[in-house]
XYZ file of C-alpha atoms in Angstrom:
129
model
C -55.423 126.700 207.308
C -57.470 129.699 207.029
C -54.405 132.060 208.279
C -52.240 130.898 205.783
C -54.702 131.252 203.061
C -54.866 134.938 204.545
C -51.011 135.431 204.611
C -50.465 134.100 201.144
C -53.494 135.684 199.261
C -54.767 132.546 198.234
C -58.199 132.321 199.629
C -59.676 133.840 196.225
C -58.287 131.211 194.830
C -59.999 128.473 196.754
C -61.806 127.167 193.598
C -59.094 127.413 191.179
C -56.776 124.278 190.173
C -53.074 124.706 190.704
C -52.543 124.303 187.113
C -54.417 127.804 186.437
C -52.427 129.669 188.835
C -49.997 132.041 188.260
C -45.738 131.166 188.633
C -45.763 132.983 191.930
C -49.199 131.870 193.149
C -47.552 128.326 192.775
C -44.713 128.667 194.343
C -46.811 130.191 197.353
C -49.006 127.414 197.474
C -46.302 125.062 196.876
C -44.551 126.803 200.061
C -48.186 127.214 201.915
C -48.475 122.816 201.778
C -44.838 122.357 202.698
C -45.789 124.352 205.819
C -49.653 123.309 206.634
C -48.315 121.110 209.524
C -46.796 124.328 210.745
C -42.597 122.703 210.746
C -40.209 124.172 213.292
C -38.008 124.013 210.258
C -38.780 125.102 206.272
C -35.432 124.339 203.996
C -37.274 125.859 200.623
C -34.504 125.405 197.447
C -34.688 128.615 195.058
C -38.424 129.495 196.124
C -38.057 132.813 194.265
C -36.229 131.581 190.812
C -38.450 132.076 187.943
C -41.533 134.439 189.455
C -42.570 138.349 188.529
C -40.792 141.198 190.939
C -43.972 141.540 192.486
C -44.766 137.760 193.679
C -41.075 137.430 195.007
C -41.965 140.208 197.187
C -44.975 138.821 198.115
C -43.169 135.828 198.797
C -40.542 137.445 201.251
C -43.468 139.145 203.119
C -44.966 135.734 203.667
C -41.390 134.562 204.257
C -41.444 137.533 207.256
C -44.564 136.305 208.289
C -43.482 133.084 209.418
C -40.774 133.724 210.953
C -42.705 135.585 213.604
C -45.030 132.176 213.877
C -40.853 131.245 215.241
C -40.177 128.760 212.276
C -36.812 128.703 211.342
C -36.540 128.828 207.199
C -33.414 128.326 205.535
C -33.667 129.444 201.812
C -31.037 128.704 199.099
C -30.671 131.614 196.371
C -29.148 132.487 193.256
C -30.222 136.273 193.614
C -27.833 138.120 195.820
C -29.969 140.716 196.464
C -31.866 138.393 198.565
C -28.999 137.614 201.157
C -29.941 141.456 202.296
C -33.136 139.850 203.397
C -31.905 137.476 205.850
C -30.922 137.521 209.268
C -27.965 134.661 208.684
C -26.089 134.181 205.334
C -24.063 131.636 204.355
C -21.794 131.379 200.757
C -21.415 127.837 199.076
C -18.713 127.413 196.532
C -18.523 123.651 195.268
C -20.522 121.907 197.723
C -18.233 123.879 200.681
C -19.366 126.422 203.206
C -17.087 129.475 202.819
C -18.527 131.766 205.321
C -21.443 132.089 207.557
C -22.873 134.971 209.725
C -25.084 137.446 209.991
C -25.334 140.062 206.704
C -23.410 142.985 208.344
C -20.965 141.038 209.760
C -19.832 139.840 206.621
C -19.759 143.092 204.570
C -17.494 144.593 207.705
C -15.329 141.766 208.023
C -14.061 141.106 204.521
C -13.028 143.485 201.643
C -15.855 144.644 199.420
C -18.347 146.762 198.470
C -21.153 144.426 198.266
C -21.859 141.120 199.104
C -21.422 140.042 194.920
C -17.240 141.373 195.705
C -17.073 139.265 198.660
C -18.431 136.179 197.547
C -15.929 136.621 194.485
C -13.281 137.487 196.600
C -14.123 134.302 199.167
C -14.376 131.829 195.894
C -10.904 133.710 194.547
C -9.202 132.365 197.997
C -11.157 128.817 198.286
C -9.244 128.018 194.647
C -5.805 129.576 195.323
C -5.601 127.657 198.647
């Protein structure tokens, strides 16, 4: 318990309700219960959506962080600047995976500049098929 306070940056705020916290302190603390029984698996839905530059950050560090404690996270994301981030990406399109592998696989395998042309270019195929 007292490492994750650490990690997150939430042992100042020991004495302070949830309600009082900041967006991104929430979402860390929301993240920091989800993993106090320490999971070999964390599936967190849009953990960065709605915080400050700076907490999303601090939320990928943390992110970092436990990944070298070996839990496996899978995040979903509407900022694909984030995919960068990853070690394993995967594109949805309608409930259907289109693709999945690591970052720089995909950018060398298909067409595109960036990973925003190749997800267009992936959901441009997936409806002409």
């Amino acid at each position: 318990r007292s490492r994750l306070l650490e990690i997150t940056n939430l042992k100042q705020f020991l004495n302070r309700r949830a309600q009082h916290l900041s967006g991104g302190m929430q979402k860390k603390l929301a993240v920091t219960i989800s993993i106090i029984h320490i999971p070999d698996l964390l599936i967190l839905d849009e953990p960065t959506t709605g915080i400050d530059p700076l907490s999303r950050r601090e939320l990928w560090d943390f992110f970092y962080e436990l990944l070298g404690e070996n839990i496996t996270i899978i995040i979903s994301t509407p900022y694909i600047d984030e995919m960068e981030r990853c070690t394993r990406i995967g594109f949805f399109y309608n409930g259907r995976l289109l693709v999945v592998d690591e970052p720089e696989n995909i950018l060398s395998k298909y067409p595109g500049k960036n990973f925003e042309e190749i997800f267009t270019l992936l959901i441009n195929k997936y409806e002409s098929d």
